PDB file of C-alpha atoms in Angstrom:
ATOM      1  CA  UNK A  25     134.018 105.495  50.967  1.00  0.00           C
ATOM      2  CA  UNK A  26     136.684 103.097  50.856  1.00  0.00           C
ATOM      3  CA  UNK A  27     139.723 102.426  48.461  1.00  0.00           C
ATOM      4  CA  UNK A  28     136.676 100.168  46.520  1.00  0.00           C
ATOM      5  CA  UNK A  29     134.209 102.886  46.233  1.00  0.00           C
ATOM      6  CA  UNK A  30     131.895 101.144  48.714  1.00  0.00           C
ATOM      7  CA  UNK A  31     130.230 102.908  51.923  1.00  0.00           C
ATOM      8  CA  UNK A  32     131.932 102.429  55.003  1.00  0.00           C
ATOM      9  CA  UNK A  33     129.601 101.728  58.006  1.00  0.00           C
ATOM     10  CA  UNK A  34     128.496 105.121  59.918  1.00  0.00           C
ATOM     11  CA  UNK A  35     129.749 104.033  63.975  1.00  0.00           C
ATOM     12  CA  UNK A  36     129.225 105.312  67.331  1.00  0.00           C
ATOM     13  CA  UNK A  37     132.054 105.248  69.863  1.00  0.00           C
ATOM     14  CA  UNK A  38     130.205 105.139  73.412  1.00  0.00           C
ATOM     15  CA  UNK A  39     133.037 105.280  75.814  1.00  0.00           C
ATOM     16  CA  UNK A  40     133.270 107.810  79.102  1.00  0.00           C
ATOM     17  CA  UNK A  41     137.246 107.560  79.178  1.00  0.00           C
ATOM     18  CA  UNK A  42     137.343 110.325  76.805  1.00  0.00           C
ATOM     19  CA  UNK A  43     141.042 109.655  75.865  1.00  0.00           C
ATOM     20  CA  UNK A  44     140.154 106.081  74.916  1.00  0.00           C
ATOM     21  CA  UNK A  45     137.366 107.351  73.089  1.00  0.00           C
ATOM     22  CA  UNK A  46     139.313 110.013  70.974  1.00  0.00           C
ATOM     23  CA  UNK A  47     142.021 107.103  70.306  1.00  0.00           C
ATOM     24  CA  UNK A  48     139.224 104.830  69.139  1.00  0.00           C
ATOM     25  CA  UNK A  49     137.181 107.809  66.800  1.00  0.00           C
ATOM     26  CA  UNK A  50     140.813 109.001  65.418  1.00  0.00           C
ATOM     27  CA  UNK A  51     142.021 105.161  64.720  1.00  0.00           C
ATOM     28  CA  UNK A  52     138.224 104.253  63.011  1.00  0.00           C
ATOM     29  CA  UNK A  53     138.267 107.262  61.177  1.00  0.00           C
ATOM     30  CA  UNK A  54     141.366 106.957  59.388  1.00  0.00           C
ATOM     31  CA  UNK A  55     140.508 103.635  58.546  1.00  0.00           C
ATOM     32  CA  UNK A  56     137.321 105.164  56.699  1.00  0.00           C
ATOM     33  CA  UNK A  57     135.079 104.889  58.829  1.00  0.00           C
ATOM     34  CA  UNK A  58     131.951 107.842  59.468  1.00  0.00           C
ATOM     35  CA  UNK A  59     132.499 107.789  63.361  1.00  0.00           C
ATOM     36  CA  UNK A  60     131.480 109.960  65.993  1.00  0.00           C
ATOM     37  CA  UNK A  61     132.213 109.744  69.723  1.00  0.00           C
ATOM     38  CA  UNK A  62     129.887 110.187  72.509  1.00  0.00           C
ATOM     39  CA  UNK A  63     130.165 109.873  76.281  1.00  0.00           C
ATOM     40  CA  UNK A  64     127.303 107.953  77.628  1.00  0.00           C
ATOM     41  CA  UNK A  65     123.149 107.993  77.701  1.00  0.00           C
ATOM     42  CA  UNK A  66     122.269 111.699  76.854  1.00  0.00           C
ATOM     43  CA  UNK A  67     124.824 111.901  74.051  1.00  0.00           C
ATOM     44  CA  UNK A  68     124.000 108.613  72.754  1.00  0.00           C
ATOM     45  CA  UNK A  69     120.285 109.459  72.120  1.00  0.00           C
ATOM     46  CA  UNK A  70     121.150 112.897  70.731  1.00  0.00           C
ATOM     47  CA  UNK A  71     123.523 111.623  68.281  1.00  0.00           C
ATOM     48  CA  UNK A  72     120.727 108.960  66.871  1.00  0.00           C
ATOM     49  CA  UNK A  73     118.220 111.509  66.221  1.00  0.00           C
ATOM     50  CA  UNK A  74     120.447 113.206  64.536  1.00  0.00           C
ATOM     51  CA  UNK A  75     121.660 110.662  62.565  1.00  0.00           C
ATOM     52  CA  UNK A  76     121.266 107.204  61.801  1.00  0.00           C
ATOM     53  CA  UNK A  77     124.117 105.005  62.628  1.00  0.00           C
ATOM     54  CA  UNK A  78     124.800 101.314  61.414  1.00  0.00           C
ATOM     55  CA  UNK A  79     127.154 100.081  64.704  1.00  0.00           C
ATOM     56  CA  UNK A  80     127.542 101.415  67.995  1.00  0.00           C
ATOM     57  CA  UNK A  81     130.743 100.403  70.031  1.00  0.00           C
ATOM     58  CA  UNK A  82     129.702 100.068  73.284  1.00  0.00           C
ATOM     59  CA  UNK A  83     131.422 100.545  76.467  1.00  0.00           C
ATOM     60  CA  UNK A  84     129.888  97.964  78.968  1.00  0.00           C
ATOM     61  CA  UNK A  85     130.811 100.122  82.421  1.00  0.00           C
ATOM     62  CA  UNK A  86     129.062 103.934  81.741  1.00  0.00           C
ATOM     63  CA  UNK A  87     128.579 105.933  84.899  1.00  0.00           C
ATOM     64  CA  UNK A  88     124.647 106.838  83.841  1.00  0.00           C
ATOM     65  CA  UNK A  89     123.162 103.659  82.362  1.00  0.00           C
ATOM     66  CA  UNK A  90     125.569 100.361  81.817  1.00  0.00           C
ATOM     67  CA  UNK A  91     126.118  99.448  78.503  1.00  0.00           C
ATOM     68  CA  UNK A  92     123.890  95.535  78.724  1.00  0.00           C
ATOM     69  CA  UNK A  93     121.186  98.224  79.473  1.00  0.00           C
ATOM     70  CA  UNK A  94     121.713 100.394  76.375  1.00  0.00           C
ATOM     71  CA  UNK A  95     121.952  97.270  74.290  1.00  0.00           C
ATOM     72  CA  UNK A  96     118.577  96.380  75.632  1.00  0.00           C
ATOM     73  CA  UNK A  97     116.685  99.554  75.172  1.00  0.00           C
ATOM     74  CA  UNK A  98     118.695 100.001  71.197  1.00  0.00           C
ATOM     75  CA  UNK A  99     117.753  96.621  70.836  1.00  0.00           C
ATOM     76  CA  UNK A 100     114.119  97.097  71.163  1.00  0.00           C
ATOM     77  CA  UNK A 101     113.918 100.365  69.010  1.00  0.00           C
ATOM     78  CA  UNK A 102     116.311  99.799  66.356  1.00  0.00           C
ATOM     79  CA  UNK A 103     116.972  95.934  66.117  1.00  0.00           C
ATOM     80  CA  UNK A 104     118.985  96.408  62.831  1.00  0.00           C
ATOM     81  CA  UNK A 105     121.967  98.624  64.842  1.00  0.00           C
ATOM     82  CA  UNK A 106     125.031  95.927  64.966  1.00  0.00           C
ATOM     83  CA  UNK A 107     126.620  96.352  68.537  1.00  0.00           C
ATOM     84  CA  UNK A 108     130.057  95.591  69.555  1.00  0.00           C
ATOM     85  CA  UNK A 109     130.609  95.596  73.673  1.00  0.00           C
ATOM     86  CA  UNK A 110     134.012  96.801  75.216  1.00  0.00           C
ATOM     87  CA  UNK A 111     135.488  96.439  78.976  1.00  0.00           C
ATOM     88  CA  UNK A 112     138.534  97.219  80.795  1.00  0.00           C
ATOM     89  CA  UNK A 113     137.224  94.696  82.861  1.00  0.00           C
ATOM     90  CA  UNK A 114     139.518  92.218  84.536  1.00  0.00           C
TER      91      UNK A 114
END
């Protein structure tokens, strides 16, 4: 909860840079946020089962599946999921 007493949004970091990713969880998290990091595909789909999540923060370049692909498949089973992309790319 925040300084309000409201619910902070429940996030998923999905970034394979893993220091980028532990920046990004650390930084969200003391902000308030319920965040957990994940690496890519497998971890991604293990970590929703597990718990539902209200945004995922998406890296677009993952080595196993790309992130315009993840948004695809998330967007067809859980269209409610908010989705924020990311990229390094120049």
């Amino acid at each position: 909860m925040n300084s309000d007493g409201l619910q902070m949004p429940s996030l998923i970091v999905v970034e394979d840079n893993e220091t980028l990713r532990q920046e990004l969880v650390l930084y969200l998290a003391e902000e308030g946020f319920l965040v957990r990091g994940v690496d890519g595909r497998a971890e991604l789909n293990q970590a929703i089962q597990e718990q539902a999540t209200d945004i995922l923060i998406l890296d677009l370049n993952l080595p196993e599946e790309d992130g315009i692909s993840i948004t695809r498949r998330i967007r067809q089973a859980l269209p409610n999921i908010g989705i924020i992309m990311l990229t390094a790319r120049l």
